[in-house]
PDB file of C-alpha atoms in Angstrom:
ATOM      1  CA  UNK T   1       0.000   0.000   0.000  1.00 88.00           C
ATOM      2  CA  UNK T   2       2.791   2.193   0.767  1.00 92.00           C
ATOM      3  CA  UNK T   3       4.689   1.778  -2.373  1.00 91.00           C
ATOM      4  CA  UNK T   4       1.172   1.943  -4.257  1.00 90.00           C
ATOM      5  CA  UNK T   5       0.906   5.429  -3.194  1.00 94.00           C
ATOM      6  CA  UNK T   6       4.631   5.964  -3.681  1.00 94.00           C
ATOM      7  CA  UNK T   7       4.390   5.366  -7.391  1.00 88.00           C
ATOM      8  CA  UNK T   8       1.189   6.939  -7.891  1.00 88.00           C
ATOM      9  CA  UNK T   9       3.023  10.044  -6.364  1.00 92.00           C
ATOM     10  CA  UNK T  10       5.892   9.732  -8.720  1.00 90.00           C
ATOM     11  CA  UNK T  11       3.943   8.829 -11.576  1.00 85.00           C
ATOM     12  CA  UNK T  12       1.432  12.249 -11.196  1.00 90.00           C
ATOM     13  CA  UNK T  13       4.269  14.333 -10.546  1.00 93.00           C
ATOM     14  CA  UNK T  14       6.501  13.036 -13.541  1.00 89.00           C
ATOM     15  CA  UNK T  15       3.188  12.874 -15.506  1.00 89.00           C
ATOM     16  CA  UNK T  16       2.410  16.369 -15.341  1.00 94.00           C
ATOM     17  CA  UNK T  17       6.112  16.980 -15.199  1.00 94.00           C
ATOM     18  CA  UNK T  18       5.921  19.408 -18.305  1.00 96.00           C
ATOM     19  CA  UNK T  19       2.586  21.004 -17.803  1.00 96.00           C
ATOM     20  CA  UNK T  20       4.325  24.318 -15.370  1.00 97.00           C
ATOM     21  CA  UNK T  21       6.366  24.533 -18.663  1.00 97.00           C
ATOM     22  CA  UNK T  22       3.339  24.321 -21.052  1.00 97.00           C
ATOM     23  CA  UNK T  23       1.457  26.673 -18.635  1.00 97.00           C
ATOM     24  CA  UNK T  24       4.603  28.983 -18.700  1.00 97.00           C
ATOM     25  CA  UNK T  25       4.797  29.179 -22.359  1.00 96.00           C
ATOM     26  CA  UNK T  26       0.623  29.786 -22.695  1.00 94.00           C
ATOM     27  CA  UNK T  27       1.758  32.646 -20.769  1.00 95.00           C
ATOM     28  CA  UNK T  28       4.615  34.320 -22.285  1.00 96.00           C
ATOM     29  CA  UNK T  29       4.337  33.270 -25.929  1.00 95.00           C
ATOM     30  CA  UNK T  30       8.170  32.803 -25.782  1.00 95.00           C
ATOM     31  CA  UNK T  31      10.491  29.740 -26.174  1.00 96.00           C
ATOM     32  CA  UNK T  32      13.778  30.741 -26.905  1.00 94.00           C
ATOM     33  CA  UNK T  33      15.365  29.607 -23.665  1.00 95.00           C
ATOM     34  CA  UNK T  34      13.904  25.997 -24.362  1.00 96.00           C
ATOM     35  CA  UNK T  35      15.688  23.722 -25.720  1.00 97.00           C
ATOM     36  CA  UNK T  36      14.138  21.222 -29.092  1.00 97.00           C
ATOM     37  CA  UNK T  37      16.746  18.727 -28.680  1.00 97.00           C
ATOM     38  CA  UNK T  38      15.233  18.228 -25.282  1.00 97.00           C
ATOM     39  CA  UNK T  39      11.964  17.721 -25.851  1.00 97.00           C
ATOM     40  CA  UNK T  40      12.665  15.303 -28.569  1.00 97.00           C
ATOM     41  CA  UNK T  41      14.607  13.294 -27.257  1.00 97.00           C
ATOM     42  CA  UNK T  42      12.756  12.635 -23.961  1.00 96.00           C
ATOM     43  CA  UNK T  43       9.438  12.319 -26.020  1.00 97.00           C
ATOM     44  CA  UNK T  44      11.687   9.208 -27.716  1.00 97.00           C
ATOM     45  CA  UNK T  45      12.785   8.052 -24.717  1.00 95.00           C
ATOM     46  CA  UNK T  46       9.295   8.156 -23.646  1.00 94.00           C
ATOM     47  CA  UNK T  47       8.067   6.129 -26.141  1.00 96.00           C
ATOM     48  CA  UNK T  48      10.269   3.408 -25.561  1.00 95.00           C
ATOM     49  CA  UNK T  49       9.716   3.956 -21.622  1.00 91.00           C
ATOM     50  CA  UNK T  50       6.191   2.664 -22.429  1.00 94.00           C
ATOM     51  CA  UNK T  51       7.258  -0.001 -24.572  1.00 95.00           C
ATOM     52  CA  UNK T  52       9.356  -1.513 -21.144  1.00 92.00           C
ATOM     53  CA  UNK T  53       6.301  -0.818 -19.135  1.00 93.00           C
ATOM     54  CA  UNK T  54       3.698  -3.272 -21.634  1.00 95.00           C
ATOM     55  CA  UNK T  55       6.628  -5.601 -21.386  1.00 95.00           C
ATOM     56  CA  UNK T  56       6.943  -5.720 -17.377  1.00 92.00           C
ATOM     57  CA  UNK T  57       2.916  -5.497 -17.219  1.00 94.00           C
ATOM     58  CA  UNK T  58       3.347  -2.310 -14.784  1.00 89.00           C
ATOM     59  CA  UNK T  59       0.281  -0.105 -15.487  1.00 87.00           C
ATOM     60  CA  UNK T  60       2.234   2.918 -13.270  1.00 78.00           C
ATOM     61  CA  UNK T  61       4.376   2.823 -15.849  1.00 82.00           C
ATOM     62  CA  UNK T  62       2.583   2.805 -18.569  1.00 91.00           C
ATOM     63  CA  UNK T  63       0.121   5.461 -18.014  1.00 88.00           C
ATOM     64  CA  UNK T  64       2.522   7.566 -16.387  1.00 82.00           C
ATOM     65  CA  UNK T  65       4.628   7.682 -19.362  1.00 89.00           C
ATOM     66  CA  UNK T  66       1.607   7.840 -21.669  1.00 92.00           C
ATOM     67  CA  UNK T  67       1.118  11.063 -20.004  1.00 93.00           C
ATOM     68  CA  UNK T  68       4.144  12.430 -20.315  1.00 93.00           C
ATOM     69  CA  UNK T  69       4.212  11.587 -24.014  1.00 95.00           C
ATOM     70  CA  UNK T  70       1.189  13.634 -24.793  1.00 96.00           C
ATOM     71  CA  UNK T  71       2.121  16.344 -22.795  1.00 95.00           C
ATOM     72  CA  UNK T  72       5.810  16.209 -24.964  1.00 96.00           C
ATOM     73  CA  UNK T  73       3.746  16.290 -28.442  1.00 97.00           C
ATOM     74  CA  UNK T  74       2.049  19.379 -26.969  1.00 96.00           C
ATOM     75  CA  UNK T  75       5.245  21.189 -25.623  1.00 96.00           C
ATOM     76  CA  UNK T  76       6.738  20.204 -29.029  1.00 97.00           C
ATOM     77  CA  UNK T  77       3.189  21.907 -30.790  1.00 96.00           C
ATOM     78  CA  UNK T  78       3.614  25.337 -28.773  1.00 96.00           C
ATOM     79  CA  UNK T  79       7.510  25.619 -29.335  1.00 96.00           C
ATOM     80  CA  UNK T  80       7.344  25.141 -32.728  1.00 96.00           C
ATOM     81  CA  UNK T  81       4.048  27.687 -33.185  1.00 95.00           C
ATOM     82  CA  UNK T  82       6.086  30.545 -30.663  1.00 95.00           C
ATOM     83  CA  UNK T  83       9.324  29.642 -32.527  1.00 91.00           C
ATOM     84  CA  UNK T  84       8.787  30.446 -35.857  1.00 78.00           C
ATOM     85  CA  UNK T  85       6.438  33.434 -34.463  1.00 73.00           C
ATOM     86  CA  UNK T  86       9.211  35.081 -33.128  1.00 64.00           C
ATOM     87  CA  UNK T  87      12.418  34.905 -35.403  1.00 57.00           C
ATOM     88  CA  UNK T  88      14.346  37.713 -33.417  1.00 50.00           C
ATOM     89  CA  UNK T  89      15.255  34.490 -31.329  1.00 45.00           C
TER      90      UNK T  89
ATOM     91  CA  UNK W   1      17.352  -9.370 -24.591  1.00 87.00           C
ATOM     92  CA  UNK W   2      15.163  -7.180 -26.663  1.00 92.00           C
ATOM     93  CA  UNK W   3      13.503  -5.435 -23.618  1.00 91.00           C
ATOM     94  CA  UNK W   4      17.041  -5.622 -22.206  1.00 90.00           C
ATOM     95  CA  UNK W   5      17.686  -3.265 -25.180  1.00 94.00           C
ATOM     96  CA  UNK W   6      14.631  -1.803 -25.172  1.00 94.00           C
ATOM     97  CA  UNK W   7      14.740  -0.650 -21.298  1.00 88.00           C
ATOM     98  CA  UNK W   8      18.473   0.509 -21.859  1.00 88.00           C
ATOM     99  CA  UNK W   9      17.990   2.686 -24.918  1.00 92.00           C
ATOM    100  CA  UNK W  10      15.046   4.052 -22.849  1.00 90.00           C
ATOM    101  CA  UNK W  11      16.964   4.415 -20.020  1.00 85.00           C
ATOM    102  CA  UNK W  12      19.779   6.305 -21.759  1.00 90.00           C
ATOM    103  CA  UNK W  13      17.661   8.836 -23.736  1.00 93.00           C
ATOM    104  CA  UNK W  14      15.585  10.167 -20.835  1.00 89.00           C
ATOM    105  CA  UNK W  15      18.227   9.522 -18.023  1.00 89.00           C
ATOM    106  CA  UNK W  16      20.205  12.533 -19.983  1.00 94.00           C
ATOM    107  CA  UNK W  17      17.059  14.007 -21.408  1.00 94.00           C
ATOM    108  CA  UNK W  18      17.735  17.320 -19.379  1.00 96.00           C
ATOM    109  CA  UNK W  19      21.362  17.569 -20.688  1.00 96.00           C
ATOM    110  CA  UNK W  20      20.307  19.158 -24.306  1.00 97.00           C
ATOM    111  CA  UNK W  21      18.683  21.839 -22.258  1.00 97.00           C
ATOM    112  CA  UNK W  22      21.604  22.089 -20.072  1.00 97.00           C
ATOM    113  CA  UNK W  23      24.258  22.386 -22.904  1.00 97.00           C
ATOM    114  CA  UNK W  24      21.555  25.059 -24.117  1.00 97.00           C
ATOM    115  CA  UNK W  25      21.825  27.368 -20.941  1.00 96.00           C
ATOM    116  CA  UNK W  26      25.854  26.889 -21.160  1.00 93.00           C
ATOM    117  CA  UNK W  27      25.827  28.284 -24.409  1.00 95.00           C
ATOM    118  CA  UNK W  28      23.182  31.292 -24.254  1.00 96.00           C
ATOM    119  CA  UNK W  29      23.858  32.342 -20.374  1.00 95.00           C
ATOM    120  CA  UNK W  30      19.513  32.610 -20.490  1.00 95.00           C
ATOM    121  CA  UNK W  31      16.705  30.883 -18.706  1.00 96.00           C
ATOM    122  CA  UNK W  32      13.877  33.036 -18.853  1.00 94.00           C
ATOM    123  CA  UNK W  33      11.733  30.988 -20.572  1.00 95.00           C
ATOM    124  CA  UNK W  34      12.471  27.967 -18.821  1.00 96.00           C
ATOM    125  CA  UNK W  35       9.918  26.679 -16.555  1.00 97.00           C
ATOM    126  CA  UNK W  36      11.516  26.800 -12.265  1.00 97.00           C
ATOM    127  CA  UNK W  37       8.606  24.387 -11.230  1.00 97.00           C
ATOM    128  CA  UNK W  38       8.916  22.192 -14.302  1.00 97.00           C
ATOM    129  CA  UNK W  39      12.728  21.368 -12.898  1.00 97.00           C
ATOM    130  CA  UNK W  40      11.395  21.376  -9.547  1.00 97.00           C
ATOM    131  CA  UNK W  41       8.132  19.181  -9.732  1.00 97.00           C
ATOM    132  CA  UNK W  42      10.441  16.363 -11.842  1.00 96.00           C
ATOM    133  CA  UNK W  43      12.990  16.612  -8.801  1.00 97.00           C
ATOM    134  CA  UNK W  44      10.383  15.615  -6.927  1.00 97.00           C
ATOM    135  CA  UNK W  45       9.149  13.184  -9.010  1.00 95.00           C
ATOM    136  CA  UNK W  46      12.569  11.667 -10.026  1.00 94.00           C
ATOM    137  CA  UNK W  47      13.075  11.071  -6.602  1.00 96.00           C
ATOM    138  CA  UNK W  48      10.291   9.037  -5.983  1.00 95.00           C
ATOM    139  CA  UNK W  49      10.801   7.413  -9.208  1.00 91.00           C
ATOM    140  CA  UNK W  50      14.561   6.155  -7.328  1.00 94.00           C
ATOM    141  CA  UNK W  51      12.144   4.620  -4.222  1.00 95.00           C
ATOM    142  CA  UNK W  52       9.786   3.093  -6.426  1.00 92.00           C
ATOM    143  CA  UNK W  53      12.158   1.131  -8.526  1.00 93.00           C
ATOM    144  CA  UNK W  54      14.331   0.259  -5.276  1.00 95.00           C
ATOM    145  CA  UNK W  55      11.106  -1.272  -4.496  1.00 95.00           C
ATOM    146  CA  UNK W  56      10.596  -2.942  -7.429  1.00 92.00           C
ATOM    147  CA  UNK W  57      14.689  -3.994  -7.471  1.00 94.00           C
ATOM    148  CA  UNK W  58      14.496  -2.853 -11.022  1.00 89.00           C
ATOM    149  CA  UNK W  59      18.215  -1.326 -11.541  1.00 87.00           C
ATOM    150  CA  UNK W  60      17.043   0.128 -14.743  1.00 77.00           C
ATOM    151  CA  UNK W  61      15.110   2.299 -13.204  1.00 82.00           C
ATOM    152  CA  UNK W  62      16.551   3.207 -10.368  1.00 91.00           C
ATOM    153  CA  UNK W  63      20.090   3.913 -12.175  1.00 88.00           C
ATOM    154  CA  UNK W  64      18.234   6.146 -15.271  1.00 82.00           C
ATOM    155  CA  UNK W  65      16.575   8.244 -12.319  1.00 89.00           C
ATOM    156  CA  UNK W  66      19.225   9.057 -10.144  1.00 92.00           C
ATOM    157  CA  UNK W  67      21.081  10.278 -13.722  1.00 93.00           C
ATOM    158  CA  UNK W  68      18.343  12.346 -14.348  1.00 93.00           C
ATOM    159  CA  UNK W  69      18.104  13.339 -10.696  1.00 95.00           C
ATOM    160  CA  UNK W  70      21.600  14.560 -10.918  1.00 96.00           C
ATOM    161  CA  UNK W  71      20.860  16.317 -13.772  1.00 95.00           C
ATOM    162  CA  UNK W  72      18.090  18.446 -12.626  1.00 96.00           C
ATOM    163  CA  UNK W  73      19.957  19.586  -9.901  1.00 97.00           C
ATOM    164  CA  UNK W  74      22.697  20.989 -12.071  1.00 96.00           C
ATOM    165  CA  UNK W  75      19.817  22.473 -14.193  1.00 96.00           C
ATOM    166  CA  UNK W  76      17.993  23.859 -11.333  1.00 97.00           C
ATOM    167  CA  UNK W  77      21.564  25.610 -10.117  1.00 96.00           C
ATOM    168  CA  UNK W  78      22.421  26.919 -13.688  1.00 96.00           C
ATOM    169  CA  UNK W  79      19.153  27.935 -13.657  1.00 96.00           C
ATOM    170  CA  UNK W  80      19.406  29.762 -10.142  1.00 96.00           C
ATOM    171  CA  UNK W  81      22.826  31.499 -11.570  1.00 95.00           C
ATOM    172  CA  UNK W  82      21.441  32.798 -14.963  1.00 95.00           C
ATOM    173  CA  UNK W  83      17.957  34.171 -13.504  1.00 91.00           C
ATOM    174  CA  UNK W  84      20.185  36.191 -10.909  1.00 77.00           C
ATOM    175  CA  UNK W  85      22.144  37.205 -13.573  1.00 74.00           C
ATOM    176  CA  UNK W  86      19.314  38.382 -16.025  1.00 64.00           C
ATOM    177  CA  UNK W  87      17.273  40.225 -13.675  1.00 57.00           C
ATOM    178  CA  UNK W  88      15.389  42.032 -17.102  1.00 50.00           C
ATOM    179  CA  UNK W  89      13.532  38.927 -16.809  1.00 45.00           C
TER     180      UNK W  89
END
């Protein structure tokens, strides 16, 4: 029981890991600080993350990660609509 | 061996997943845009991520966490340095 709520913990927090960024951006229309790289890569890393969770049948895991993977597309959605509407960066 | 592979390539893109964004604050000296709680609430998470897997004696996970652990703390200081430095943000 303790270790159920320990990974449920982890799992919202890490879930919603990139939403004060989202939120952030929503706000200030401005990305150049962020880094692309970043969010590609972890949205791969992701992927595979939830891949390895089917495999060990650990549905933390897996929707955790699932999550985090939508979230990603969505970060990835507003840099690349801020990015290209401000060049000066 | 596939998931082996699977679990490591995982493991290895979102255990440095921070370090693009890192390498990005080296090089511009500017965090403005970047999210304080985002780093924050996935320090948080990360670390119960490290408890979890302990728990679950799965050194996959708890080895790509504490990476990414460590990494967030170097973000979170660079971060902590540059803001102070850029107070026009």
């Amino acid at each position: 029981m303790l270790w159920y709520i320990i990974g449920s913990v982890a799992a919202l927090l890490t879930m919603f890991g990139f939403a004060p960024q989202i939120i952030k951006i929503f706000r200030t229309k401005s990305v150049g600080d962020l880094s692309l790289p970043m969010l590609v890569q972890f949205s791969a890393g992701i992927f595979l993350w939830i891949m390895y969770g089917i495999h060990l049948q650990d549905y933390i895991i897996i929707v955790s990660n699932l999550v985090t993977f939508i979230t990603l597309i969505m970060a990835i959605g507003l840099y690349l609509v801020y990015n290209d509407k401000n060049t000066k960066n």
